[in-house]
Amino acid sequence: MKVRIPFVGPSYTARSLNADAQRTLNCYVEMDNNSPRAPLALYGTPGLRKVATLATGPVRGCLTEDGFAWVVSGNTVYRVSSSYAVTTVGTLSTTSGAVGMASNGSEIIIVDGTAGYLVTVATATMATIADADFPNGVKQVTYQDGYFVVTGDGSQSFYISGLLNGGAWDGLDFASAEGSPDNTVGVISDHRELWLFGADSAEVWVNTGNGDFPFERSGNTFIEHGCASAGSITKLDNTVFWLGADDRGTGIVWRADGYTPLRISTHATELAFAGYTLTDAQAFAYQQEGHGFYVLHFPTDGKTWVYDAATQLWHERAYRESDASLTQWRANCHTMLGGLHLVGDCEDGRLYVLDMGYYSDDGDPILRLRKAQTQEQLQNRLFYSELQVDMETGVGLSEGQGDAPLLMMRYSNDGGHTWSNERTATVGNLGEYAARCRFMRLGAGRNRVWEISMTDPVKFSVLGAVVDAQAGAN
């Protein structure tokens, strides 16, 4: 009997594989309630199309101002035009690690934990901030209402610049987030409010125009969830996202719902995060084709998880090394340049555009993989004669790898603990739109998990799956 089976979904590997062993790698779910055939579909994530290579790497941070991207790569600051012409701006004293960057329109401040650097946008020149009152050791910077705000020096304090002057600092222009005794680790400006994150709590401050110090704590607003890594704080979907920590535990991802934290991670993602180093987690966000993606990297462990605000589902991304091992996705930071998504490489000085029509990572294969939900029928033994993966076919290339694209498949009969040998089926040569991706004579099992994968550089669109199976005796 042929039946359509639940096949499309998020990454959700539970503590017990028998409960749920789903995985979605380098593809994401899109919902379409108008499609009776595919209310849920899987689409491949964008490829990394190289547009420039900077002399040093890795790419540590970037932002856009005055029609240019300003990029920190290795120990060098570059200006990149919309035609990807590169100009060297200046040099930092550090070569690796995340940097904080913010702009007031005419100036850009960069902080790296050792010094502050001021870029003059009009002349594309840079100098170390010489003011003796510039605070030592700050790692985070944001901008609001004419002031640069820096923090992350291991204290409860945050510091502000002179009005519209990133080079002027007064040693008395600081305040402390003292609602909790934890140190302030990060700051972000959202809707003209300063969100100050400590290790165990967060506070919101606003500009009241006070002549002595313009920022004051916002009423009784106090959030009893802090931040595990300042680099995880970013804005998306008209609010703030961060990887949380407090005195009760760590490893939950929150988004602000007004001033109330809303948990968006799942038990499965939190199980994965529990095995990672969280203190150096880094995040960026971008929106493409209506999907708002919160990209969360764990550099020490080489992992990348992505939350899609449009579907509220998680998936994984990874870069496939030459030995077929998987590491952190190479896109390390993001800015918009010329209407395109520009990202920098986490290992070297390459700059890429996130391109939905480009199906490799600068020529390296992208592994796309989906482990589906466990299929069972009241624990009856099922005999499988056929699996047909419902996907867009006829997407092969005219020549080279991908001229005869193949889908790989294997299955597990014990909920995902052990796996069969891999099989392949055609996805159709170029223009063979009626081709069917079918696997035959698939044995029997009680708790069948299907896994499909592809590395050919072609369009990847999976709409579901149909199996032909018969129930046998218990």
CSV table of C-alpha atoms in Angstrom, one decimal:
chain,number,residue,atom,x,y,z
A,1,MET,CA,0.0,0.0,0.0
A,2,LYS,CA,1.4,3.4,-1.0
A,3,VAL,CA,1.2,6.1,1.6
A,4,ARG,CA,2.7,9.6,1.9
A,5,ILE,CA,5.0,9.7,5.0
A,6,PRO,CA,6.1,12.7,7.2
A,7,PHE,CA,9.4,13.5,5.6
A,8,VAL,CA,10.2,17.2,5.9
A,9,GLY,CA,11.1,18.8,9.2
A,10,PRO,CA,13.7,20.4,11.4
A,11,SER,CA,16.8,19.2,13.1
A,12,TYR,CA,15.6,17.5,16.3
A,13,THR,CA,17.8,14.7,17.7
A,14,ALA,CA,16.4,13.8,21.1
A,15,ARG,CA,18.2,12.4,24.1
A,16,SER,CA,16.9,9.0,22.9
A,17,LEU,CA,17.2,8.4,19.2
A,18,ASN,CA,14.3,6.0,19.5
A,19,ALA,CA,12.1,9.1,20.3
A,20,ASP,CA,13.4,11.3,17.5
A,21,ALA,CA,16.5,11.2,15.3
A,22,GLN,CA,15.7,14.0,12.8
A,23,ARG,CA,18.4,16.0,11.3
A,24,THR,CA,18.3,18.8,8.6
A,25,LEU,CA,21.7,19.9,7.3
A,26,ASN,CA,22.3,22.7,4.8
A,27,CYS,CA,18.6,22.9,4.0
A,28,TYR,CA,15.7,24.6,5.6
A,29,VAL,CA,11.9,24.1,5.9
A,30,GLU,CA,9.5,26.4,4.0
A,31,MET,CA,5.8,26.3,4.8
A,32,ASP,CA,3.2,26.8,2.0
A,33,ASN,CA,-0.3,26.3,3.1
A,34,ASN,CA,-1.6,26.9,-0.4
A,35,SER,CA,0.2,23.8,-1.7
A,36,PRO,CA,-1.8,20.5,-1.2
A,37,ARG,CA,1.2,18.6,-2.5
A,38,ALA,CA,3.9,20.3,-0.3
A,39,PRO,CA,2.6,22.3,2.6
A,40,LEU,CA,6.2,21.7,3.9
A,41,ALA,CA,9.2,21.6,1.6
A,42,LEU,CA,13.0,21.5,2.1
A,43,TYR,CA,15.2,23.9,0.1
A,44,GLY,CA,18.9,24.0,0.0
A,45,THR,CA,20.7,26.8,1.8
A,46,PRO,CA,22.6,29.4,-0.2
A,47,GLY,CA,26.0,28.7,-1.6
A,48,LEU,CA,29.1,30.8,-0.9
A,49,ARG,CA,30.0,32.7,-4.2
A,50,LYS,CA,33.4,34.3,-3.8
A,51,VAL,CA,33.6,38.0,-4.8
A,52,ALA,CA,36.9,39.0,-3.3
A,53,THR,CA,40.0,37.7,-1.3
A,54,LEU,CA,41.6,39.9,1.3
A,55,ALA,CA,45.3,39.6,2.0
A,56,THR,CA,44.8,38.5,5.6
A,57,GLY,CA,42.2,36.4,7.5
A,58,PRO,CA,40.0,35.3,9.1
A,59,VAL,CA,37.2,37.8,8.5
A,60,ARG,CA,36.4,39.0,12.1
A,61,GLY,CA,33.6,41.6,11.5
A,62,CYS,CA,32.0,43.8,9.0
A,63,LEU,CA,29.4,46.6,8.5
A,64,THR,CA,28.1,48.8,5.7
A,65,GLU,CA,28.4,52.6,5.7
A,66,ASP,CA,28.4,55.2,2.9
A,67,GLY,CA,27.9,52.5,0.3
A,68,PHE,CA,31.0,50.5,1.3
A,69,ALA,CA,31.5,47.5,3.4
A,70,TRP,CA,34.1,48.0,6.1
A,71,VAL,CA,35.7,44.7,6.9
A,72,VAL,CA,38.1,43.5,9.6
A,73,SER,CA,40.1,40.5,8.3
A,74,GLY,CA,43.2,39.3,10.3
A,75,ASN,CA,44.8,42.5,11.7
A,76,THR,CA,43.7,44.7,8.8
A,77,VAL,CA,40.7,46.9,8.1
A,78,TYR,CA,39.5,47.1,4.5
A,79,ARG,CA,37.0,49.2,2.6
A,80,VAL,CA,35.2,47.2,0.0
A,81,SER,CA,33.1,48.8,-2.8
A,82,SER,CA,29.9,47.4,-4.3
A,83,SER,CA,32.1,46.3,-7.3
A,84,TYR,CA,34.4,44.6,-4.8
A,85,ALA,CA,37.3,46.9,-5.2
A,86,VAL,CA,39.4,46.6,-2.0
A,87,THR,CA,41.2,49.5,-0.2
A,88,THR,CA,43.4,49.0,2.9
A,89,VAL,CA,42.3,51.4,5.7
A,90,GLY,CA,44.5,50.5,8.7
A,91,THR,CA,45.9,47.9,11.0
A,92,LEU,CA,44.8,46.5,14.4
A,93,SER,CA,47.1,45.1,17.1
A,94,THR,CA,45.3,41.8,17.1
A,95,THR,CA,45.0,39.1,14.4
A,96,SER,CA,42.1,36.9,15.5
A,97,GLY,CA,39.0,36.8,17.6
A,98,ALA,CA,35.7,38.7,17.2
A,99,VAL,CA,35.7,42.5,17.1
A,100,GLY,CA,33.0,45.0,17.9
A,101,MET,CA,32.0,47.5,15.2
A,102,ALA,CA,29.6,50.4,15.2
A,103,SER,CA,29.1,53.6,13.1
A,104,ASN,CA,27.6,57.0,13.6
A,105,GLY,CA,27.5,57.8,9.9
A,106,SER,CA,30.8,59.6,9.6
A,107,GLU,CA,32.9,57.5,12.0
A,108,ILE,CA,33.3,53.8,12.7
A,109,ILE,CA,34.6,52.5,16.0
A,110,ILE,CA,36.3,49.1,16.2
A,111,VAL,CA,37.2,47.4,19.5
A,112,ASP,CA,39.1,44.2,19.9
A,113,GLY,CA,39.7,43.9,23.7
A,114,THR,CA,43.1,45.7,23.5
A,115,ALA,CA,42.3,49.1,22.0
A,116,GLY,CA,39.8,51.2,20.2
A,117,TYR,CA,40.2,52.3,16.6
A,118,LEU,CA,38.5,55.2,14.9
A,119,VAL,CA,37.8,55.1,11.1
A,120,THR,CA,37.0,58.3,9.4
A,121,VAL,CA,34.5,57.3,6.7
A,122,ALA,CA,35.0,60.2,4.3
A,123,THR,CA,38.8,59.7,4.0
A,124,ALA,CA,39.0,55.9,4.6
A,125,THR,CA,41.7,56.5,7.3
A,126,MET,CA,42.0,54.9,10.7
A,127,ALA,CA,43.9,55.7,13.9
A,128,THR,CA,44.0,54.3,17.4
A,129,ILE,CA,41.8,56.2,19.8
A,130,ALA,CA,44.4,58.3,21.7
A,131,ASP,CA,42.2,59.8,24.4
A,132,ALA,CA,43.6,58.6,27.7
A,133,ASP,CA,40.1,58.2,29.1
A,134,PHE,CA,39.1,55.6,26.5
A,135,PRO,CA,38.4,52.5,28.7
A,136,ASN,CA,40.8,49.6,28.5
A,137,GLY,CA,39.8,46.1,27.5
A,138,VAL,CA,36.4,46.8,26.0
A,139,LYS,CA,35.1,44.2,23.5
A,140,GLN,CA,31.6,45.4,22.6
A,141,VAL,CA,30.4,48.6,21.0
A,142,THR,CA,27.0,50.0,19.8
A,143,TYR,CA,25.7,53.4,18.8
A,144,GLN,CA,22.6,55.3,19.9
A,145,ASP,CA,21.5,58.9,19.8
A,146,GLY,CA,24.8,60.3,18.8
A,147,TYR,CA,26.9,58.3,21.4
A,148,PHE,CA,29.1,55.3,21.0
A,149,VAL,CA,28.6,52.9,23.9
A,150,VAL,CA,31.3,50.4,24.8
A,151,THR,CA,31.5,47.6,27.4
A,152,GLY,CA,32.9,44.2,28.1
A,153,ASP,CA,36.0,45.1,30.1
A,154,GLY,CA,35.2,42.7,33.0
A,155,SER,CA,33.3,45.2,35.1
A,156,GLN,CA,29.7,46.2,35.6
A,157,SER,CA,30.3,49.5,33.7
A,158,PHE,CA,29.5,50.8,30.3
A,159,TYR,CA,31.1,54.0,28.8
A,160,ILE,CA,29.9,56.6,26.3
A,161,SER,CA,31.8,58.8,23.9
A,162,GLY,CA,31.4,62.5,23.3
A,163,LEU,CA,28.3,63.5,21.3
A,164,LEU,CA,28.9,62.7,17.7
A,165,ASN,CA,32.7,62.3,18.4
A,166,GLY,CA,34.1,58.8,18.7
A,167,GLY,CA,37.5,60.2,19.5
A,168,ALA,CA,36.4,62.0,22.7
A,169,TRP,CA,36.0,60.2,26.0
A,170,ASP,CA,35.5,61.5,29.5
A,171,GLY,CA,36.5,59.3,32.4
A,172,LEU,CA,33.4,60.4,34.3
A,173,ASP,CA,31.0,59.4,31.5
A,174,PHE,CA,30.2,55.9,32.6
A,175,ALA,CA,27.5,54.1,34.5
A,176,SER,CA,27.0,50.6,36.0
A,177,ALA,CA,24.3,48.0,35.4
A,178,GLU,CA,23.9,47.1,39.1
A,179,GLY,CA,20.6,45.4,39.3
A,180,SER,CA,22.6,42.2,39.7
A,181,PRO,CA,26.2,41.8,40.8
A,182,ASP,CA,27.2,40.1,37.5
A,183,ASN,CA,29.6,41.9,35.1
A,184,THR,CA,28.3,43.5,32.0
A,185,VAL,CA,29.4,41.4,29.0
A,186,GLY,CA,27.5,42.9,26.0
A,187,VAL,CA,25.4,45.7,24.7
A,188,ILE,CA,23.1,46.3,21.8
A,189,SER,CA,20.9,49.2,20.8
A,190,ASP,CA,17.4,48.3,19.8
A,191,HIS,CA,14.5,50.6,19.2
A,192,ARG,CA,16.5,53.4,20.8
A,193,GLU,CA,17.0,51.4,24.0
A,194,LEU,CA,20.2,50.1,25.3
A,195,TRP,CA,20.1,46.4,26.2
A,196,LEU,CA,22.9,45.7,28.7
A,197,PHE,CA,23.6,42.0,29.2
A,198,GLY,CA,25.4,40.6,32.2
A,199,ALA,CA,26.4,37.0,32.8
A,200,ASP,CA,23.2,36.3,34.8
A,201,SER,CA,20.8,39.2,34.0
A,202,ALA,CA,20.0,42.0,31.6
A,203,GLU,CA,18.9,45.6,32.0
A,204,VAL,CA,17.3,48.2,29.6
A,205,TRP,CA,18.5,51.8,29.6
A,206,VAL,CA,17.1,54.8,27.7
A,207,ASN,CA,18.3,58.2,26.8
A,208,THR,CA,16.4,60.7,29.0
A,209,GLY,CA,18.5,63.7,28.0
A,210,ASN,CA,19.9,64.1,31.5
A,211,GLY,CA,22.7,66.7,31.4
A,212,ASP,CA,25.0,64.8,33.7
A,213,PHE,CA,24.7,61.4,32.0
A,214,PRO,CA,22.1,60.9,29.2
A,215,PHE,CA,21.2,57.3,29.9
A,216,GLU,CA,19.1,56.0,32.8
A,217,ARG,CA,17.7,52.6,33.7
A,218,SER,CA,14.2,52.1,32.2
A,219,GLY,CA,11.8,52.0,35.1
A,220,ASN,CA,11.6,48.7,36.8
A,221,THR,CA,12.7,46.7,33.7
A,222,PHE,CA,15.0,43.9,34.8
A,223,ILE,CA,15.5,40.6,33.0
A,224,GLU,CA,16.7,37.6,35.0
A,225,HIS,CA,18.3,35.9,32.1
A,226,GLY,CA,21.8,36.8,31.2
A,227,CYS,CA,24.1,36.1,28.3
A,228,ALA,CA,26.5,33.1,27.8
A,229,SER,CA,28.5,34.9,25.1
A,230,ALA,CA,28.4,38.6,24.1
A,231,GLY,CA,29.0,37.5,20.5
A,232,SER,CA,25.6,35.8,20.4
A,233,ILE,CA,23.6,39.0,20.8
A,234,THR,CA,22.1,40.3,17.6
A,235,LYS,CA,18.8,41.7,16.2
A,236,LEU,CA,16.3,40.0,13.9
A,237,ASP,CA,12.6,40.0,13.3
A,238,ASN,CA,12.2,43.4,15.0
A,239,THR,CA,13.7,42.2,18.4
A,240,VAL,CA,16.8,41.0,20.2
A,241,PHE,CA,18.2,37.4,20.2
A,242,TRP,CA,20.9,35.9,22.5
A,243,LEU,CA,22.3,32.7,23.9
A,244,GLY,CA,21.3,32.8,27.5
A,245,ALA,CA,22.9,32.0,30.9
A,246,ASP,CA,21.9,32.7,34.5
A,247,ASP,CA,22.5,31.3,38.0
A,248,ARG,CA,20.2,28.4,37.3
A,249,GLY,CA,21.8,27.1,34.1
A,250,THR,CA,22.9,28.0,30.6
A,251,GLY,CA,22.4,27.1,26.9
A,252,ILE,CA,18.9,28.4,26.1
A,253,VAL,CA,18.4,30.7,23.2
A,254,TRP,CA,16.0,33.6,23.9
A,255,ARG,CA,14.3,36.3,21.9
A,256,ALA,CA,12.8,39.3,23.5
A,257,ASP,CA,9.0,39.6,23.4
A,258,GLY,CA,8.8,43.2,24.6
A,259,TYR,CA,10.8,42.9,27.8
A,260,THR,CA,10.0,39.3,28.4
A,261,PRO,CA,12.4,36.6,27.2
A,262,LEU,CA,10.8,34.0,25.0
A,263,ARG,CA,12.5,30.6,24.7
A,264,ILE,CA,13.1,29.6,21.1
A,265,SER,CA,15.6,26.8,21.5
A,266,THR,CA,14.3,23.2,21.8
A,267,HIS,CA,15.2,20.4,24.1
A,268,ALA,CA,17.1,18.9,21.2
A,269,THR,CA,19.2,22.0,20.4
A,270,GLU,CA,19.8,22.5,24.1
A,271,LEU,CA,21.0,18.9,24.4
A,272,ALA,CA,23.5,19.7,21.6
A,273,PHE,CA,24.6,23.0,23.1
A,274,ALA,CA,25.3,21.2,26.4
A,275,GLY,CA,28.2,19.5,24.8
A,276,TYR,CA,29.7,22.7,23.3
A,277,THR,CA,31.9,25.5,24.6
A,278,LEU,CA,29.5,28.4,24.8
A,279,THR,CA,31.7,31.3,25.9
A,280,ASP,CA,33.0,32.0,22.4
A,281,ALA,CA,29.7,31.5,20.5
A,282,GLN,CA,29.1,34.0,17.7
A,283,ALA,CA,26.0,35.0,15.9
A,284,PHE,CA,24.7,37.1,13.0
A,285,ALA,CA,21.3,37.4,11.4
A,286,TYR,CA,20.1,37.9,7.9
A,287,GLN,CA,16.8,37.9,6.0
A,288,GLN,CA,16.5,36.1,2.6
A,289,GLU,CA,13.2,35.4,0.7
A,290,GLY,CA,11.2,36.2,3.8
A,291,HIS,CA,13.1,33.8,6.1
A,292,GLY,CA,14.8,35.6,9.0
A,293,PHE,CA,17.8,33.4,10.0
A,294,TYR,CA,19.6,33.6,13.3
A,295,VAL,CA,23.0,32.0,12.6
A,296,LEU,CA,24.7,30.7,15.8
A,297,HIS,CA,28.3,29.5,15.6
A,298,PHE,CA,30.2,27.4,18.2
A,299,PRO,CA,33.8,27.9,16.9
A,300,THR,CA,35.6,25.7,19.5
A,301,ASP,CA,33.4,22.7,18.5
A,302,GLY,CA,33.1,23.6,14.8
A,303,LYS,CA,29.2,23.6,14.8
A,304,THR,CA,26.6,26.0,13.3
A,305,TRP,CA,22.9,26.0,14.2
A,306,VAL,CA,20.3,28.3,12.5
A,307,TYR,CA,16.9,29.4,13.7
A,308,ASP,CA,14.4,30.4,11.1
A,309,ALA,CA,12.1,33.1,12.5
A,310,ALA,CA,9.6,32.5,9.7
A,311,THR,CA,8.9,28.8,10.6
A,312,GLN,CA,10.3,28.8,14.2
A,313,LEU,CA,12.3,25.8,13.3
A,314,TRP,CA,16.0,24.9,13.6
A,315,HIS,CA,18.4,23.4,11.1
A,316,GLU,CA,22.2,22.9,10.9
A,317,ARG,CA,24.8,24.2,8.5
A,318,ALA,CA,28.3,23.0,7.9
A,319,TYR,CA,31.3,23.2,5.6
A,320,ARG,CA,32.5,19.9,4.1
A,321,GLU,CA,36.2,19.5,4.3
A,322,SER,CA,38.3,17.7,1.7
A,323,ASP,CA,38.3,14.6,3.9
A,324,ALA,CA,34.5,14.7,4.0
A,325,SER,CA,34.4,15.8,7.7
A,326,LEU,CA,32.0,18.6,8.7
A,327,THR,CA,33.0,21.8,10.4
A,328,GLN,CA,31.5,25.2,11.2
A,329,TRP,CA,29.8,26.9,8.2
A,330,ARG,CA,32.4,29.3,6.7
A,331,ALA,CA,30.1,32.4,6.7
A,332,ASN,CA,31.4,34.2,9.9
A,333,CYS,CA,29.8,37.7,9.8
A,334,HIS,CA,27.3,39.5,7.6
A,335,THR,CA,26.4,42.8,6.1
A,336,MET,CA,24.4,44.0,3.1
A,337,LEU,CA,26.3,45.6,0.2
A,338,GLY,CA,24.7,46.6,-3.1
A,339,GLY,CA,21.5,44.8,-2.2
A,340,LEU,CA,23.4,41.5,-1.7
A,341,HIS,CA,24.3,39.5,1.4
A,342,LEU,CA,28.0,39.8,1.9
A,343,VAL,CA,29.7,37.4,4.4
A,344,GLY,CA,33.3,36.8,5.4
A,345,ASP,CA,35.2,33.5,5.9
A,346,CYS,CA,35.9,32.2,9.4
A,347,GLU,CA,39.2,30.7,8.4
A,348,ASP,CA,40.7,33.0,5.7
A,349,GLY,CA,40.2,36.3,3.9
A,350,ARG,CA,37.6,35.3,1.4
A,351,LEU,CA,34.4,37.4,1.0
A,352,TYR,CA,31.3,35.7,-0.4
A,353,VAL,CA,27.8,36.5,-1.5
A,354,LEU,CA,25.1,34.3,-0.2
A,355,ASP,CA,23.6,33.1,-3.5
A,356,MET,CA,20.5,30.9,-3.6
A,357,GLY,CA,21.4,30.0,-7.2
A,358,TYR,CA,25.0,29.0,-6.5
A,359,TYR,CA,25.2,25.4,-5.3
A,360,SER,CA,28.7,25.1,-3.8
A,361,ASP,CA,31.0,26.8,-1.3
A,362,ASP,CA,33.4,28.5,-3.6
A,363,GLY,CA,33.6,25.3,-5.6
A,364,ASP,CA,33.7,22.9,-2.6
A,365,PRO,CA,30.7,20.5,-2.4
A,366,ILE,CA,27.8,21.2,0.0
A,367,LEU,CA,26.4,18.2,1.8
A,368,ARG,CA,22.7,18.4,2.1
A,369,LEU,CA,21.1,15.8,4.3
A,370,ARG,CA,17.8,15.0,5.8
A,371,LYS,CA,17.0,12.3,8.4
A,372,ALA,CA,13.2,12.0,8.6
A,373,GLN,CA,10.9,11.1,11.4
A,374,THR,CA,10.7,7.4,12.5
A,375,GLN,CA,8.1,5.5,10.5
A,376,GLU,CA,6.2,2.9,12.5
A,377,GLN,CA,2.7,1.3,12.4
A,378,LEU,CA,1.8,0.2,15.9
A,379,GLN,CA,5.1,-1.6,16.1
A,380,ASN,CA,4.2,-3.9,13.2
A,381,ARG,CA,6.9,-5.2,11.0
A,382,LEU,CA,6.7,-3.4,7.6
A,383,PHE,CA,7.9,-4.7,4.3
A,384,TYR,CA,9.1,-2.0,2.0
A,385,SER,CA,9.1,-2.5,-1.7
A,386,GLU,CA,9.7,1.2,-2.7
A,387,LEU,CA,10.6,4.6,-1.5
A,388,GLN,CA,10.0,7.5,-3.9
A,389,VAL,CA,11.4,10.9,-2.8
A,390,ASP,CA,9.1,13.6,-4.1
A,391,MET,CA,11.6,16.3,-5.3
A,392,GLU,CA,12.3,18.6,-8.1
A,393,THR,CA,14.0,16.6,-10.8
A,394,GLY,CA,15.6,17.5,-14.1
A,395,VAL,CA,18.0,19.9,-12.4
A,396,GLY,CA,21.3,18.4,-13.7
A,397,LEU,CA,24.0,20.5,-15.3
A,398,SER,CA,25.1,20.4,-18.9
A,399,GLU,CA,28.6,19.2,-18.0
A,400,GLY,CA,30.9,18.5,-15.1
A,401,GLN,CA,29.9,17.3,-11.7
A,402,GLY,CA,26.2,17.4,-11.5
A,403,ASP,CA,25.5,16.5,-15.1
A,404,ALA,CA,23.9,13.3,-13.8
A,405,PRO,CA,23.0,14.2,-10.2
A,406,LEU,CA,22.3,11.4,-7.7
A,407,LEU,CA,20.4,11.3,-4.4
A,408,MET,CA,22.0,9.0,-1.8
A,409,MET,CA,19.8,7.1,0.6
A,410,ARG,CA,20.3,4.8,3.6
A,411,TYR,CA,17.9,3.6,6.3
A,412,SER,CA,17.9,2.5,9.9
A,413,ASN,CA,15.6,-0.2,11.4
A,414,ASP,CA,16.4,0.7,15.0
A,415,GLY,CA,15.4,4.3,15.2
A,416,GLY,CA,18.7,5.7,14.0
A,417,HIS,CA,21.3,3.7,15.9
A,418,THR,CA,22.7,1.6,13.0
A,419,TRP,CA,22.4,2.2,9.3
A,420,SER,CA,22.1,0.2,6.0
A,421,ASN,CA,24.6,0.5,3.2
A,422,GLU,CA,24.1,3.6,1.0
A,423,ARG,CA,22.2,3.5,-2.2
A,424,THR,CA,21.8,6.0,-5.0
A,425,ALA,CA,19.0,7.1,-7.4
A,426,THR,CA,19.0,9.6,-10.3
A,427,VAL,CA,17.5,13.0,-9.8
A,428,GLY,CA,17.3,13.4,-13.6
A,429,ASN,CA,19.6,14.9,-16.2
A,430,LEU,CA,19.1,18.5,-17.3
A,431,GLY,CA,15.5,18.9,-18.5
A,432,GLU,CA,14.2,15.5,-17.4
A,433,TYR,CA,11.5,17.1,-15.3
A,434,ALA,CA,9.3,14.0,-15.2
A,435,ALA,CA,12.1,11.8,-13.8
A,436,ARG,CA,11.3,10.0,-10.5
A,437,CYS,CA,13.7,9.4,-7.7
A,438,ARG,CA,13.0,5.9,-6.6
A,439,PHE,CA,14.6,3.2,-4.4
A,440,MET,CA,13.4,-0.4,-4.7
A,441,ARG,CA,13.4,-3.6,-2.6
A,442,LEU,CA,14.1,-2.0,0.8
A,443,GLY,CA,13.7,-4.9,3.2
A,444,ALA,CA,11.7,-4.8,6.4
A,445,GLY,CA,11.7,-3.1,9.8
A,446,ARG,CA,9.6,-1.8,12.6
A,447,ASN,CA,11.1,1.6,13.4
A,448,ARG,CA,12.4,2.8,10.0
A,449,VAL,CA,14.3,6.1,9.7
A,450,TRP,CA,15.1,7.3,6.2
A,451,GLU,CA,18.1,9.4,5.4
A,452,ILE,CA,18.7,11.2,2.1
A,453,SER,CA,21.7,13.3,1.1
A,454,MET,CA,23.3,15.0,-1.9
A,455,THR,CA,26.6,16.6,-2.7
A,456,ASP,CA,26.1,17.4,-6.4
A,457,PRO,CA,26.1,21.2,-7.1
A,458,VAL,CA,22.5,21.4,-8.3
A,459,LYS,CA,19.2,22.7,-7.0
A,460,PHE,CA,17.9,20.8,-4.0
A,461,SER,CA,14.1,20.9,-3.4
A,462,VAL,CA,12.4,18.1,-1.5
A,463,LEU,CA,8.6,18.1,-1.2
A,464,GLY,CA,8.0,14.8,0.7
A,465,ALA,CA,8.2,11.1,0.2
A,466,VAL,CA,5.9,8.1,-0.6
A,467,VAL,CA,6.5,4.5,0.4
A,468,ASP,CA,5.0,1.3,-0.8
A,469,ALA,CA,4.8,-0.9,2.3
A,470,GLN,CA,2.9,-3.9,3.7
A,471,ALA,CA,2.4,-4.8,7.3
A,472,GLY,CA,3.5,-8.3,8.3
A,473,ALA,CA,3.1,-10.3,11.5
A,474,ASN,CA,4.3,-8.9,14.8
